Amino acid sequence: MGNETLGILGVGHLASYTVKGLRNSGDQRGIVLSPRGSETAKILSESCHCSVAADNQSVIDQSNILLLAVRPDALDSLLTGLRFKPGQTVISVMAGVTLPQLQQFPELTDICLVRALPSASAEACTGAIPLYPANTKAADLFSRIGKVVSLESEALFDVALSHACLHGWSYFLIQQIIDWSTDQGMDLDTARLMVAHSIGSAVEFGEANPQLSYGEIGRSIATEGTFTRKGIDQIEAGNGISSWVDAMNEILRQAK
């Protein structure tokens, strides 16, 4: 399956993460880019050994697997007049566009439709990549750039969309604590190292101890009288933790 050509319709940030991740993983499959997003396509063609097709139909004709990566409001104009191969695997990475919505397009009625959502971390070949429905070709592709999580329903895929947003929000939290650290006199490199590894090592320790929930680990550290306990009490008093859940609920509401 690794030799199957990947075609990408819509070459923006997400396509860039995917292509760079594949090349960083050592995957040398053929990758054909649409001319849409010409500036990014040119950069990727030069740095990641991809080809840029003359038009979108040429992308489809040359590819076994297709990544549908345009903005939702551009989908109608993109698909008009295109002819997909019967049974061709088409992976939509358009957040918030459901399979029933995609299946309303006549051009997409005779293909194998899948939803996926790689994040920026795919470029570094890490991070969760939700997939619905389970699909061997899509799983083989994305397993090279992250941890594929096949979901049982599209409703759960919407929950995973909130997780993808959580990934993005985490950068803001990390940067804010780095900024606080430098305000206290710590140099930037040291602050970045301390904050990134403080958070990253918590995840590594949690995953190394799957018999324990993250809550159990936290409570074992934040015992009465410790600085950790005093800090978490302050965060909870300011609705700091609940506000993250509130934000995820809002994303889920909008996705529905």
Short mmCIF file of C-alpha atoms in Angstrom, two decimals:
data_model
loop_
_atom_site.label_atom_id
_atom_site.label_comp_id
_atom_site.label_asym_id
_atom_site.label_seq_id
_atom_site.Cartn_x
_atom_site.Cartn_y
_atom_site.Cartn_z
CA MET A 1 0.00 0.00 0.00
CA GLY A 2 2.92 2.32 0.60
CA ASN A 3 3.45 2.62 -3.18
CA GLU A 4 -0.04 4.00 -3.81
CA THR A 5 0.00 7.53 -5.14
CA LEU A 6 -1.57 10.21 -2.96
CA GLY A 7 -3.37 13.08 -4.61
CA ILE A 8 -4.25 16.26 -2.72
CA LEU A 9 -7.07 18.58 -3.73
CA GLY A 10 -6.52 21.86 -1.93
CA VAL A 11 -2.96 22.57 -0.84
CA GLY A 12 -3.00 24.60 2.36
CA HIS A 13 -1.68 24.22 5.90
CA LEU A 14 -3.18 20.79 6.57
CA ALA A 15 -1.91 19.36 3.30
CA SER A 16 1.50 20.80 4.11
CA TYR A 17 1.60 19.08 7.52
CA THR A 18 0.63 15.78 5.91
CA VAL A 19 3.14 15.92 3.06
CA LYS A 20 6.03 17.00 5.29
CA GLY A 21 5.14 14.30 7.81
CA LEU A 22 5.12 11.60 5.16
CA ARG A 23 8.52 12.64 3.89
CA ASN A 24 9.90 12.94 7.44
CA SER A 25 8.69 9.40 8.09
CA GLY A 26 10.65 8.12 5.11
CA ASP A 27 7.56 7.52 2.96
CA GLN A 28 8.57 7.96 -0.67
CA ARG A 29 5.22 7.38 -2.36
CA GLY A 30 4.24 9.57 -5.28
CA ILE A 31 2.35 12.69 -4.19
CA VAL A 32 0.42 14.77 -6.71
CA LEU A 33 -0.72 18.26 -5.71
CA SER A 34 -3.51 20.31 -7.19
CA PRO A 35 -2.58 23.72 -8.56
CA ARG A 36 -5.02 25.20 -6.04
CA GLY A 37 -2.84 26.86 -3.40
CA SER A 38 -0.11 27.37 -5.98
CA GLU A 39 2.42 29.02 -3.66
CA THR A 40 2.30 26.22 -1.07
CA ALA A 41 2.22 23.60 -3.84
CA LYS A 42 5.38 25.07 -5.38
CA ILE A 43 7.20 25.01 -2.03
CA LEU A 44 6.17 21.40 -1.35
CA SER A 45 7.07 20.26 -4.86
CA GLU A 46 10.60 21.58 -4.37
CA SER A 47 11.18 20.56 -0.74
CA CYS A 48 9.23 17.28 -0.58
CA HIS A 49 9.59 15.83 -4.07
CA CYS A 50 5.95 16.20 -5.11
CA SER A 51 4.50 16.92 -8.53
CA VAL A 52 1.99 19.67 -9.26
CA ALA A 53 -0.75 18.64 -11.67
CA ALA A 54 -2.06 20.84 -14.44
CA ASP A 55 -5.58 20.71 -13.02
CA ASN A 56 -7.71 18.94 -10.43
CA GLN A 57 -8.90 16.21 -12.81
CA SER A 58 -5.29 15.30 -13.48
CA VAL A 59 -4.75 14.87 -9.71
CA ILE A 60 -7.63 12.38 -9.58
CA ASP A 61 -6.49 10.49 -12.67
CA GLN A 62 -2.95 9.99 -11.32
CA SER A 63 -3.88 9.00 -7.76
CA ASN A 64 -5.06 5.91 -5.88
CA ILE A 65 -5.94 7.83 -2.70
CA LEU A 66 -7.18 11.41 -2.56
CA LEU A 67 -7.08 13.95 0.23
CA LEU A 68 -9.93 16.45 0.05
CA ALA A 69 -8.47 19.46 1.84
CA VAL A 70 -10.30 22.55 0.60
CA ARG A 71 -12.32 24.96 2.70
CA PRO A 72 -15.96 23.84 3.00
CA ASP A 73 -17.22 26.93 1.17
CA ALA A 74 -15.01 26.03 -1.81
CA LEU A 75 -16.18 22.43 -2.11
CA ASP A 76 -19.04 23.05 -4.54
CA SER A 77 -16.91 24.89 -7.07
CA LEU A 78 -14.07 22.39 -6.70
CA LEU A 79 -16.16 19.31 -7.43
CA THR A 80 -18.08 20.66 -10.40
CA GLY A 81 -17.18 18.64 -13.48
CA LEU A 82 -14.72 16.30 -11.74
CA ARG A 83 -14.85 12.54 -12.41
CA PHE A 84 -13.60 10.18 -9.70
CA LYS A 85 -12.66 6.56 -10.28
CA PRO A 86 -15.33 4.08 -9.09
CA GLY A 87 -14.37 2.87 -5.61
CA GLN A 88 -11.54 5.40 -5.28
CA THR A 89 -10.66 6.22 -1.65
CA VAL A 90 -11.32 9.88 -0.90
CA ILE A 91 -10.36 11.16 2.54
CA SER A 92 -12.00 14.38 3.67
CA VAL A 93 -10.00 16.42 6.16
CA MET A 94 -12.53 19.26 6.16
CA ALA A 95 -13.54 19.93 9.75
CA GLY A 96 -17.28 20.09 10.33
CA VAL A 97 -18.36 18.57 6.99
CA THR A 98 -20.18 15.29 7.59
CA LEU A 99 -20.27 12.22 5.36
CA PRO A 100 -24.01 12.70 4.59
CA GLN A 101 -23.22 16.24 3.47
CA LEU A 102 -20.43 15.00 1.22
CA GLN A 103 -22.60 12.21 -0.19
CA GLN A 104 -25.09 14.78 -1.46
CA PHE A 105 -22.62 15.70 -4.19
CA PRO A 106 -23.20 13.52 -7.29
CA GLU A 107 -19.45 13.41 -7.92
CA LEU A 108 -18.90 11.64 -4.57
CA THR A 109 -21.59 8.94 -4.75
CA ASP A 110 -19.55 6.10 -6.27
CA ILE A 111 -16.39 6.30 -4.17
CA CYS A 112 -15.14 5.22 -0.74
CA LEU A 113 -15.50 8.25 1.55
CA VAL A 114 -13.56 8.57 4.80
CA ARG A 115 -13.11 11.41 7.30
CA ALA A 116 -9.81 12.11 9.06
CA LEU A 117 -8.27 15.05 10.90
CA PRO A 118 -4.46 15.21 11.23
CA SER A 119 -3.09 18.10 13.28
CA ALA A 120 0.03 20.23 12.88
CA SER A 121 1.99 17.62 14.85
CA ALA A 122 1.63 15.23 11.91
CA GLU A 123 4.59 17.05 10.40
CA ALA A 124 6.67 15.63 13.27
CA CYS A 125 5.00 12.20 12.85
CA THR A 126 3.18 12.35 16.17
CA GLY A 127 -0.28 13.02 17.56
CA ALA A 128 -3.67 11.36 17.34
CA ILE A 129 -5.41 11.19 13.96
CA PRO A 130 -9.13 10.35 14.20
CA LEU A 131 -10.60 8.27 11.39
CA TYR A 132 -14.19 7.44 10.46
CA PRO A 133 -15.17 4.95 9.27
CA ALA A 134 -12.33 2.45 9.66
CA ASN A 135 -10.47 2.14 6.38
CA THR A 136 -7.31 0.14 5.70
CA LYS A 137 -5.84 2.45 3.07
CA ALA A 138 -6.43 5.58 5.12
CA ALA A 139 -5.10 3.93 8.28
CA ASP A 140 -1.94 2.82 6.45
CA LEU A 141 -1.38 6.35 5.17
CA PHE A 142 -1.90 8.17 8.45
CA SER A 143 -0.14 5.59 10.65
CA ARG A 144 3.08 6.91 9.15
CA ILE A 145 2.51 10.37 10.59
CA GLY A 146 0.65 9.77 13.84
CA LYS A 147 -1.48 7.48 16.01
CA VAL A 148 -4.58 6.47 14.06
CA VAL A 149 -7.74 6.23 16.15
CA SER A 150 -10.60 4.60 14.25
CA LEU A 151 -13.95 5.75 15.67
CA GLU A 152 -17.23 3.87 15.75
CA SER A 153 -19.55 6.69 14.74
CA GLU A 154 -19.52 10.12 13.19
CA ALA A 155 -20.82 11.55 16.47
CA LEU A 156 -17.58 10.38 18.12
CA PHE A 157 -15.62 11.94 15.27
CA ASP A 158 -17.14 15.27 16.28
CA VAL A 159 -15.87 14.66 19.83
CA ALA A 160 -12.44 14.04 18.32
CA LEU A 161 -12.75 17.38 16.52
CA SER A 162 -12.84 19.00 19.96
CA HIS A 163 -9.69 17.06 20.84
CA ALA A 164 -8.03 18.47 17.72
CA CYS A 165 -8.92 21.96 18.95
CA LEU A 166 -7.46 21.07 22.35
CA HIS A 167 -4.20 20.32 20.57
CA GLY A 168 -4.21 23.82 19.12
CA TRP A 169 -5.16 25.49 22.40
CA SER A 170 -2.27 23.78 24.17
CA TYR A 171 0.24 25.94 22.31
CA PHE A 172 -1.31 29.06 23.83
CA LEU A 173 -1.15 27.62 27.34
CA ILE A 174 2.46 26.57 26.90
CA GLN A 175 3.49 29.95 25.46
CA GLN A 176 1.77 31.86 28.25
CA ILE A 177 3.68 29.92 30.92
CA ILE A 178 6.93 30.39 28.99
CA ASP A 179 6.25 34.14 28.89
CA TRP A 180 5.54 34.14 32.63
CA SER A 181 8.82 32.31 33.25
CA THR A 182 10.86 34.80 31.27
CA ASP A 183 9.12 37.64 33.12
CA GLN A 184 10.57 36.10 36.30
CA GLY A 185 14.08 36.37 34.85
CA MET A 186 14.52 32.91 33.29
CA ASP A 187 16.17 32.89 29.86
CA LEU A 188 13.95 31.87 26.95
CA ASP A 189 15.68 28.60 26.09
CA THR A 190 15.54 27.39 29.68
CA ALA A 191 11.91 28.46 30.06
CA ARG A 192 10.89 26.64 26.87
CA LEU A 193 12.73 23.51 27.96
CA MET A 194 11.23 23.50 31.45
CA VAL A 195 7.64 24.15 30.39
CA ALA A 196 7.60 21.78 27.41
CA HIS A 197 9.15 18.93 29.37
CA SER A 198 7.00 19.54 32.44
CA ILE A 199 3.86 19.05 30.35
CA GLY A 200 5.24 16.43 27.96
CA SER A 201 6.65 14.28 30.76
CA ALA A 202 3.25 14.23 32.50
CA VAL A 203 1.75 12.61 29.43
CA GLU A 204 4.65 10.18 29.10
CA PHE A 205 4.33 9.14 32.75
CA GLY A 206 0.57 8.76 32.45
CA GLU A 207 0.86 6.56 29.36
CA ALA A 208 3.56 4.49 31.08
CA ASN A 209 1.05 3.74 33.86
CA PRO A 210 -2.20 2.86 32.07
CA GLN A 211 -3.54 1.14 35.20
CA LEU A 212 -3.94 4.60 36.73
CA SER A 213 -6.22 7.38 35.53
CA TYR A 214 -4.69 10.79 35.05
CA GLY A 215 -6.87 12.00 37.91
CA GLU A 216 -5.44 9.37 40.24
CA ILE A 217 -1.90 10.41 39.34
CA GLY A 218 -2.72 14.07 39.85
CA ARG A 219 -4.32 13.48 43.24
CA SER A 220 -1.35 11.41 44.37
CA ILE A 221 0.90 14.39 43.66
CA ALA A 222 -1.39 17.25 44.74
CA THR A 223 -1.75 16.17 48.35
CA GLU A 224 -2.88 18.52 51.11
CA GLY A 225 -0.38 21.21 51.95
CA THR A 226 1.77 20.82 48.81
CA PHE A 227 2.45 23.65 46.39
CA THR A 228 0.81 21.52 43.68
CA ARG A 229 -2.41 21.32 45.72
CA LYS A 230 -2.41 25.04 46.44
CA GLY A 231 -1.89 25.80 42.77
CA ILE A 232 -4.65 23.52 41.50
CA ASP A 233 -7.03 24.96 44.11
CA GLN A 234 -6.31 28.43 42.70
CA ILE A 235 -6.87 27.25 39.12
CA GLU A 236 -10.15 25.55 40.02
CA ALA A 237 -11.37 28.59 41.98
CA GLY A 238 -10.96 30.66 38.83
CA ASN A 239 -12.84 28.08 36.70
CA GLY A 240 -9.57 27.45 34.90
CA ILE A 241 -10.05 23.73 34.26
CA SER A 242 -13.81 23.83 33.66
CA SER A 243 -13.35 26.60 31.08
CA TRP A 244 -11.45 24.16 28.85
CA VAL A 245 -14.35 21.70 29.01
CA ASP A 246 -16.77 24.55 28.31
CA ALA A 247 -14.78 25.40 25.19
CA MET A 248 -14.87 21.78 24.01
CA ASN A 249 -18.62 21.64 24.57
CA GLU A 250 -18.99 24.73 22.40
CA ILE A 251 -16.95 23.15 19.60
CA LEU A 252 -19.08 20.02 19.82
CA ARG A 253 -22.27 22.09 19.71
CA GLN A 254 -21.11 23.90 16.57
CA ALA A 255 -20.00 20.65 14.91
CA LYS A 256 -23.51 19.27 15.34
#
